[in-house]
Structures are given as C-alpha cells and as structure tokens.
Amino acid sequence: MVLSFCSCSEVSNIDDIVIDDGAITLSVDNESLEFSAEGGQMLLGIKSNGNWGISRSGSWFTVQTVTGKGNGNAVVEATPNTTTEVRFGTITVYNNNKSITVNVTQKASEKSGIPGSGDNNPPSV
C-alpha cells in the first residue's frame, strides 16, 4: 500500500481522503427476486467501487442496465406467467474478481391461460 501526503491550500472535509488498497468490491441488495404471476418490475441494487456486468438465464424476464461502474440499479422486468408452472432463472452480477448469482422466480398462474381449462368459469362469448 502506498500512502502519500501533500500540502493543499484547501481541504474541504476530512471525509474526502480515501485510502484504497486496490480491492474491487461487489455486492447486491437481494440474493433472490420473486415475481407474482402477473409479472412486473423490480430493482436490483448493486454496490461496487469498480466496473460490473450482468448476464441472465431465462427468456421470461429482461434486465435493463447490464453494465455499470460504481453503485447502481438494474431494472428486472418479468412478463406475465400464463402457465401453471413456476418459472426459474438467474441473474449473475460480475466483475473481474467476483460473481454473485441472484435467483429469480415467478409464481405460477392459477389459470392455464387456455379458456375453459384450469378454471371453473366458462369462457365468455
């Protein structure tokens, strides 16, 4: 670690002095996201002091903001689940030193999406 001192005419605040040992940090605010069957949007908070990227597995959701630097948020959007099956996927947030996997799930629909099947109401005519 190198620590250097200099004489400055103005120092606005002692908090402006940062000692950096070169380690790049990475963390997320949730290790899992769970969507209702209706879908929608959720934010995934990312904290880092360097560059990061995001990859995903699952075609039923998208991730906006797939790269960044420093702290940020990624918008995760799930489409409605019209099946009676729970959906699973993952988001991987990574940098050069570390990767974090976030599990993404979506609840099943109570109806199959096919009129007249899986519900007790006849289709509307």
Short mmCIF file of N, CA and C in Angstrom, two decimals:
data_model
loop_
_atom_site.label_atom_id
_atom_site.label_comp_id
_atom_site.label_asym_id
_atom_site.label_seq_id
_atom_site.Cartn_x
_atom_site.Cartn_y
_atom_site.Cartn_z
N MET A 1 0.85 -1.16 0.00
CA MET A 1 0.00 0.00 0.00
C MET A 1 0.90 1.22 0.00
N VAL A 2 0.55 2.18 -0.83
CA VAL A 2 1.29 3.43 -0.90
C VAL A 2 0.42 4.52 -0.30
N LEU A 3 1.00 5.27 0.62
CA LEU A 3 0.28 6.37 1.26
C LEU A 3 1.12 7.60 1.08
N SER A 4 0.54 8.59 0.43
CA SER A 4 1.30 9.82 0.19
C SER A 4 0.56 10.98 0.80
N PHE A 5 1.32 11.98 1.16
CA PHE A 5 0.77 13.19 1.75
C PHE A 5 1.18 14.38 0.90
N CYS A 6 0.31 15.36 0.85
CA CYS A 6 0.65 16.58 0.14
C CYS A 6 0.09 17.75 0.92
N SER A 7 0.65 18.90 0.65
CA SER A 7 0.16 20.11 1.29
C SER A 7 -0.82 20.77 0.34
N CYS A 8 -2.00 21.02 0.82
CA CYS A 8 -3.03 21.61 -0.02
C CYS A 8 -3.46 22.93 0.61
N SER A 9 -3.84 23.85 -0.24
CA SER A 9 -4.29 25.12 0.29
C SER A 9 -5.69 25.02 0.87
N GLU A 10 -6.49 24.10 0.34
CA GLU A 10 -7.85 23.90 0.85
C GLU A 10 -8.13 22.42 1.01
N VAL A 11 -8.61 22.04 2.14
CA VAL A 11 -9.15 20.71 2.36
C VAL A 11 -10.55 20.91 2.87
N SER A 12 -11.52 20.53 2.04
CA SER A 12 -12.91 20.83 2.38
C SER A 12 -13.44 19.96 3.51
N ASN A 13 -13.00 18.72 3.56
CA ASN A 13 -13.55 17.81 4.56
C ASN A 13 -12.61 16.63 4.69
N ILE A 14 -12.39 16.18 5.90
CA ILE A 14 -11.53 15.03 6.12
C ILE A 14 -12.09 13.78 5.45
N ASP A 15 -13.41 13.71 5.20
CA ASP A 15 -14.01 12.56 4.54
C ASP A 15 -13.60 12.44 3.09
N ASP A 16 -13.01 13.48 2.52
CA ASP A 16 -12.56 13.43 1.14
C ASP A 16 -11.32 12.57 0.96
N ILE A 17 -10.63 12.22 2.05
CA ILE A 17 -9.42 11.42 1.96
C ILE A 17 -9.81 9.95 1.98
N VAL A 18 -9.40 9.22 0.94
CA VAL A 18 -9.75 7.80 0.81
C VAL A 18 -8.46 7.00 0.67
N ILE A 19 -8.32 5.96 1.45
CA ILE A 19 -7.20 5.04 1.30
C ILE A 19 -7.74 3.82 0.57
N ASP A 20 -7.16 3.52 -0.57
CA ASP A 20 -7.63 2.43 -1.42
C ASP A 20 -6.54 1.38 -1.53
N ASP A 21 -6.83 0.16 -1.12
CA ASP A 21 -5.83 -0.90 -1.23
C ASP A 21 -5.91 -1.63 -2.57
N GLY A 22 -6.73 -1.14 -3.48
CA GLY A 22 -6.84 -1.72 -4.82
C GLY A 22 -7.87 -2.82 -4.95
N ALA A 23 -8.51 -3.25 -3.88
CA ALA A 23 -9.50 -4.32 -3.96
C ALA A 23 -10.81 -3.78 -4.55
N ILE A 24 -11.33 -4.48 -5.51
CA ILE A 24 -12.61 -4.10 -6.11
C ILE A 24 -13.71 -4.85 -5.37
N THR A 25 -14.70 -4.11 -4.89
CA THR A 25 -15.79 -4.71 -4.13
C THR A 25 -17.02 -4.88 -5.01
N LEU A 26 -17.87 -5.81 -4.64
CA LEU A 26 -19.11 -6.05 -5.37
C LEU A 26 -20.12 -6.69 -4.42
N SER A 27 -21.33 -6.14 -4.38
CA SER A 27 -22.41 -6.74 -3.60
C SER A 27 -23.74 -6.37 -4.22
N VAL A 28 -24.79 -7.14 -3.88
CA VAL A 28 -26.15 -6.86 -4.34
C VAL A 28 -27.06 -6.76 -3.12
N ASP A 29 -28.19 -6.07 -3.28
CA ASP A 29 -29.07 -5.88 -2.13
C ASP A 29 -30.05 -7.03 -1.92
N ASN A 30 -30.18 -7.93 -2.88
CA ASN A 30 -31.06 -9.11 -2.74
C ASN A 30 -30.39 -10.30 -3.40
N GLU A 31 -30.45 -11.44 -2.74
CA GLU A 31 -29.92 -12.66 -3.33
C GLU A 31 -30.99 -13.42 -4.09
N SER A 32 -32.25 -12.94 -4.02
CA SER A 32 -33.32 -13.56 -4.79
C SER A 32 -34.41 -12.53 -5.07
N LEU A 33 -35.08 -12.71 -6.20
CA LEU A 33 -36.22 -11.89 -6.58
C LEU A 33 -37.37 -12.83 -6.89
N GLU A 34 -38.57 -12.52 -6.38
CA GLU A 34 -39.74 -13.35 -6.65
C GLU A 34 -40.86 -12.48 -7.20
N PHE A 35 -41.30 -12.84 -8.40
CA PHE A 35 -42.37 -12.12 -9.07
C PHE A 35 -43.69 -12.84 -8.90
N SER A 36 -44.77 -12.09 -8.90
CA SER A 36 -46.10 -12.68 -8.93
C SER A 36 -46.34 -13.22 -10.34
N ALA A 37 -47.40 -13.97 -10.53
CA ALA A 37 -47.74 -14.50 -11.85
C ALA A 37 -48.03 -13.38 -12.84
N GLU A 38 -48.46 -12.22 -12.35
CA GLU A 38 -48.78 -11.09 -13.22
C GLU A 38 -47.53 -10.44 -13.80
N GLY A 39 -46.37 -10.71 -13.23
CA GLY A 39 -45.12 -10.10 -13.71
C GLY A 39 -44.94 -8.72 -13.11
N GLY A 40 -44.14 -7.90 -13.75
CA GLY A 40 -43.89 -6.55 -13.26
C GLY A 40 -42.41 -6.25 -13.23
N GLN A 41 -42.05 -5.19 -12.51
CA GLN A 41 -40.68 -4.74 -12.41
C GLN A 41 -40.18 -4.75 -10.97
N MET A 42 -38.89 -5.03 -10.82
CA MET A 42 -38.21 -4.95 -9.53
C MET A 42 -36.83 -4.35 -9.77
N LEU A 43 -36.30 -3.69 -8.75
CA LEU A 43 -34.95 -3.15 -8.82
C LEU A 43 -33.99 -4.07 -8.10
N LEU A 44 -32.83 -4.27 -8.71
CA LEU A 44 -31.73 -4.98 -8.08
C LEU A 44 -30.64 -3.96 -7.84
N GLY A 45 -30.36 -3.66 -6.58
CA GLY A 45 -29.33 -2.70 -6.23
C GLY A 45 -27.95 -3.35 -6.26
N ILE A 46 -26.99 -2.64 -6.86
CA ILE A 46 -25.63 -3.14 -6.98
C ILE A 46 -24.69 -2.12 -6.36
N LYS A 47 -23.77 -2.60 -5.52
CA LYS A 47 -22.77 -1.73 -4.91
C LYS A 47 -21.39 -2.21 -5.34
N SER A 48 -20.60 -1.30 -5.87
CA SER A 48 -19.26 -1.64 -6.32
C SER A 48 -18.40 -0.39 -6.37
N ASN A 49 -17.11 -0.58 -6.26
CA ASN A 49 -16.20 0.53 -6.47
C ASN A 49 -15.46 0.39 -7.79
N GLY A 50 -16.01 -0.42 -8.69
CA GLY A 50 -15.42 -0.64 -9.99
C GLY A 50 -16.47 -0.95 -11.04
N ASN A 51 -16.03 -1.48 -12.16
CA ASN A 51 -16.93 -1.86 -13.24
C ASN A 51 -17.61 -3.18 -12.91
N TRP A 52 -18.83 -3.38 -13.42
CA TRP A 52 -19.56 -4.62 -13.25
C TRP A 52 -20.41 -4.89 -14.49
N GLY A 53 -20.84 -6.14 -14.62
CA GLY A 53 -21.72 -6.54 -15.71
C GLY A 53 -22.76 -7.51 -15.20
N ILE A 54 -23.78 -7.74 -16.03
CA ILE A 54 -24.87 -8.64 -15.67
C ILE A 54 -25.15 -9.57 -16.84
N SER A 55 -25.34 -10.85 -16.53
CA SER A 55 -25.85 -11.81 -17.50
C SER A 55 -27.07 -12.47 -16.88
N ARG A 56 -27.90 -13.09 -17.70
CA ARG A 56 -29.12 -13.72 -17.19
C ARG A 56 -29.37 -15.04 -17.88
N SER A 57 -30.13 -15.90 -17.20
CA SER A 57 -30.65 -17.12 -17.83
C SER A 57 -32.15 -17.09 -17.60
N GLY A 58 -32.89 -17.24 -18.63
CA GLY A 58 -34.36 -17.18 -18.57
C GLY A 58 -34.87 -16.22 -19.63
N SER A 59 -35.76 -16.70 -20.46
CA SER A 59 -36.30 -15.86 -21.54
C SER A 59 -37.55 -15.10 -21.12
N TRP A 60 -38.06 -15.34 -19.93
CA TRP A 60 -39.31 -14.73 -19.47
C TRP A 60 -39.09 -13.42 -18.73
N PHE A 61 -37.84 -13.03 -18.54
CA PHE A 61 -37.57 -11.73 -17.91
C PHE A 61 -36.41 -11.04 -18.61
N THR A 62 -36.37 -9.73 -18.47
CA THR A 62 -35.30 -8.92 -19.06
C THR A 62 -34.62 -8.13 -17.95
N VAL A 63 -33.40 -7.70 -18.24
CA VAL A 63 -32.65 -6.86 -17.32
C VAL A 63 -32.19 -5.63 -18.09
N GLN A 64 -32.60 -4.47 -17.61
CA GLN A 64 -32.12 -3.22 -18.18
C GLN A 64 -30.88 -2.82 -17.39
N THR A 65 -29.97 -2.12 -18.01
CA THR A 65 -28.70 -1.71 -17.43
C THR A 65 -27.85 -2.96 -17.12
N VAL A 66 -27.20 -3.49 -18.15
CA VAL A 66 -26.43 -4.72 -17.98
C VAL A 66 -24.95 -4.47 -17.71
N THR A 67 -24.51 -3.23 -17.74
CA THR A 67 -23.16 -2.88 -17.34
C THR A 67 -23.20 -1.58 -16.57
N GLY A 68 -22.20 -1.39 -15.73
CA GLY A 68 -22.14 -0.15 -14.98
C GLY A 68 -20.81 0.00 -14.28
N LYS A 69 -20.68 1.13 -13.61
CA LYS A 69 -19.49 1.41 -12.82
C LYS A 69 -19.94 2.07 -11.52
N GLY A 70 -19.45 1.58 -10.41
CA GLY A 70 -19.86 2.11 -9.12
C GLY A 70 -21.22 1.56 -8.72
N ASN A 71 -21.88 2.28 -7.85
CA ASN A 71 -23.20 1.84 -7.38
C ASN A 71 -24.26 2.12 -8.43
N GLY A 72 -25.26 1.24 -8.50
CA GLY A 72 -26.34 1.43 -9.47
C GLY A 72 -27.48 0.47 -9.23
N ASN A 73 -28.48 0.59 -10.09
CA ASN A 73 -29.65 -0.29 -10.03
C ASN A 73 -29.88 -0.90 -11.40
N ALA A 74 -30.30 -2.15 -11.40
CA ALA A 74 -30.72 -2.81 -12.63
C ALA A 74 -32.23 -3.06 -12.51
N VAL A 75 -32.96 -2.71 -13.55
CA VAL A 75 -34.40 -2.95 -13.59
C VAL A 75 -34.62 -4.34 -14.17
N VAL A 76 -35.30 -5.18 -13.40
CA VAL A 76 -35.62 -6.54 -13.85
C VAL A 76 -37.12 -6.57 -14.10
N GLU A 77 -37.50 -6.98 -15.31
CA GLU A 77 -38.92 -6.99 -15.68
C GLU A 77 -39.34 -8.38 -16.14
N ALA A 78 -40.39 -8.90 -15.50
CA ALA A 78 -40.92 -10.22 -15.83
C ALA A 78 -42.22 -10.08 -16.60
N THR A 79 -42.37 -10.91 -17.63
CA THR A 79 -43.63 -10.96 -18.37
C THR A 79 -44.64 -11.78 -17.57
N PRO A 80 -45.93 -11.62 -17.84
CA PRO A 80 -46.93 -12.43 -17.12
C PRO A 80 -46.71 -13.93 -17.35
N ASN A 81 -46.90 -14.71 -16.31
CA ASN A 81 -46.80 -16.16 -16.42
C ASN A 81 -48.22 -16.71 -16.57
N THR A 82 -48.53 -17.19 -17.76
CA THR A 82 -49.87 -17.73 -18.03
C THR A 82 -49.91 -19.24 -17.89
N THR A 83 -48.81 -19.83 -17.44
CA THR A 83 -48.78 -21.29 -17.26
C THR A 83 -49.02 -21.64 -15.79
N THR A 84 -49.25 -22.90 -15.55
CA THR A 84 -49.43 -23.37 -14.17
C THR A 84 -48.11 -23.86 -13.58
N GLU A 85 -47.01 -23.51 -14.21
CA GLU A 85 -45.67 -23.90 -13.74
C GLU A 85 -44.93 -22.69 -13.19
N VAL A 86 -44.25 -22.88 -12.06
CA VAL A 86 -43.37 -21.85 -11.53
C VAL A 86 -42.19 -21.71 -12.48
N ARG A 87 -41.75 -20.47 -12.71
CA ARG A 87 -40.61 -20.24 -13.60
C ARG A 87 -39.37 -19.88 -12.77
N PHE A 88 -38.22 -20.35 -13.24
CA PHE A 88 -36.95 -20.12 -12.57
C PHE A 88 -35.94 -19.53 -13.53
N GLY A 89 -35.06 -18.71 -13.01
CA GLY A 89 -33.96 -18.15 -13.78
C GLY A 89 -32.91 -17.61 -12.83
N THR A 90 -31.84 -17.10 -13.39
CA THR A 90 -30.79 -16.50 -12.58
C THR A 90 -30.28 -15.23 -13.24
N ILE A 91 -29.77 -14.36 -12.40
CA ILE A 91 -29.02 -13.17 -12.83
C ILE A 91 -27.65 -13.31 -12.21
N THR A 92 -26.61 -13.13 -12.99
CA THR A 92 -25.25 -13.15 -12.47
C THR A 92 -24.67 -11.75 -12.59
N VAL A 93 -24.29 -11.18 -11.46
CA VAL A 93 -23.62 -9.88 -11.43
C VAL A 93 -22.14 -10.19 -11.23
N TYR A 94 -21.27 -9.61 -12.06
CA TYR A 94 -19.87 -9.99 -12.01
C TYR A 94 -18.94 -8.81 -12.25
N ASN A 95 -17.72 -8.96 -11.78
CA ASN A 95 -16.62 -8.09 -12.15
C ASN A 95 -15.40 -8.97 -12.37
N ASN A 96 -14.22 -8.42 -12.41
CA ASN A 96 -13.02 -9.23 -12.67
C ASN A 96 -12.69 -10.19 -11.55
N ASN A 97 -13.13 -9.89 -10.33
CA ASN A 97 -12.73 -10.69 -9.18
C ASN A 97 -13.82 -11.56 -8.59
N LYS A 98 -15.05 -11.28 -8.89
CA LYS A 98 -16.14 -11.91 -8.14
C LYS A 98 -17.38 -12.02 -9.00
N SER A 99 -18.22 -13.01 -8.71
CA SER A 99 -19.56 -13.09 -9.32
C SER A 99 -20.57 -13.47 -8.25
N ILE A 100 -21.77 -12.91 -8.39
CA ILE A 100 -22.85 -13.17 -7.45
C ILE A 100 -24.05 -13.63 -8.24
N THR A 101 -24.66 -14.75 -7.83
CA THR A 101 -25.84 -15.26 -8.50
C THR A 101 -27.08 -14.88 -7.71
N VAL A 102 -28.04 -14.29 -8.43
CA VAL A 102 -29.33 -13.92 -7.85
C VAL A 102 -30.37 -14.84 -8.46
N ASN A 103 -31.10 -15.58 -7.63
CA ASN A 103 -32.15 -16.46 -8.13
C ASN A 103 -33.41 -15.65 -8.41
N VAL A 104 -34.02 -15.91 -9.57
CA VAL A 104 -35.24 -15.21 -9.98
C VAL A 104 -36.32 -16.26 -10.17
N THR A 105 -37.45 -16.08 -9.48
CA THR A 105 -38.57 -17.00 -9.63
C THR A 105 -39.85 -16.21 -9.91
N GLN A 106 -40.78 -16.90 -10.53
CA GLN A 106 -42.09 -16.31 -10.79
C GLN A 106 -43.16 -17.34 -10.46
N LYS A 107 -44.13 -16.91 -9.69
CA LYS A 107 -45.22 -17.80 -9.30
C LYS A 107 -46.01 -18.24 -10.52
N ALA A 108 -46.62 -19.40 -10.40
CA ALA A 108 -47.46 -19.94 -11.46
C ALA A 108 -48.80 -19.23 -11.48
N SER A 109 -49.41 -19.23 -12.66
CA SER A 109 -50.76 -18.71 -12.79
C SER A 109 -51.73 -19.72 -12.21
N GLU A 110 -52.78 -19.22 -11.62
CA GLU A 110 -53.81 -20.13 -11.13
C GLU A 110 -54.67 -20.64 -12.28
N LYS A 111 -54.57 -19.98 -13.41
CA LYS A 111 -55.29 -20.39 -14.61
C LYS A 111 -54.26 -20.72 -15.68
N SER A 112 -54.59 -21.61 -16.56
CA SER A 112 -53.63 -22.05 -17.55
C SER A 112 -53.49 -21.10 -18.72
N GLY A 113 -54.35 -20.12 -18.83
CA GLY A 113 -54.28 -19.22 -19.98
C GLY A 113 -55.09 -19.73 -21.16
N ILE A 114 -55.60 -20.95 -21.07
CA ILE A 114 -56.44 -21.52 -22.12
C ILE A 114 -57.88 -21.44 -21.64
N PRO A 115 -58.74 -20.72 -22.35
CA PRO A 115 -60.12 -20.57 -21.89
C PRO A 115 -60.77 -21.92 -21.64
N GLY A 116 -61.42 -22.02 -20.48
CA GLY A 116 -62.16 -23.22 -20.15
C GLY A 116 -61.35 -24.31 -19.51
N SER A 117 -60.01 -24.14 -19.41
CA SER A 117 -59.22 -25.18 -18.75
C SER A 117 -58.52 -24.59 -17.54
N GLY A 118 -58.57 -25.28 -16.45
CA GLY A 118 -57.89 -24.84 -15.25
C GLY A 118 -58.67 -23.82 -14.44
N ASP A 119 -59.84 -23.42 -14.90
CA ASP A 119 -60.65 -22.52 -14.09
C ASP A 119 -62.08 -23.05 -14.06
N ASN A 120 -62.84 -22.53 -13.17
CA ASN A 120 -64.20 -23.01 -13.01
C ASN A 120 -65.22 -22.14 -13.75
N ASN A 121 -64.75 -21.15 -14.44
CA ASN A 121 -65.65 -20.26 -15.17
C ASN A 121 -65.62 -20.59 -16.66
N PRO A 122 -66.78 -20.72 -17.27
CA PRO A 122 -66.80 -20.99 -18.71
C PRO A 122 -66.29 -19.76 -19.45
N PRO A 123 -65.72 -19.95 -20.64
CA PRO A 123 -65.24 -18.80 -21.41
C PRO A 123 -66.38 -17.87 -21.79
N SER A 124 -66.05 -16.59 -21.84
CA SER A 124 -67.04 -15.59 -22.24
C SER A 124 -67.28 -15.68 -23.73
N VAL A 125 -68.53 -15.44 -24.12
CA VAL A 125 -68.87 -15.49 -25.56
C VAL A 125 -69.24 -14.11 -26.03
#
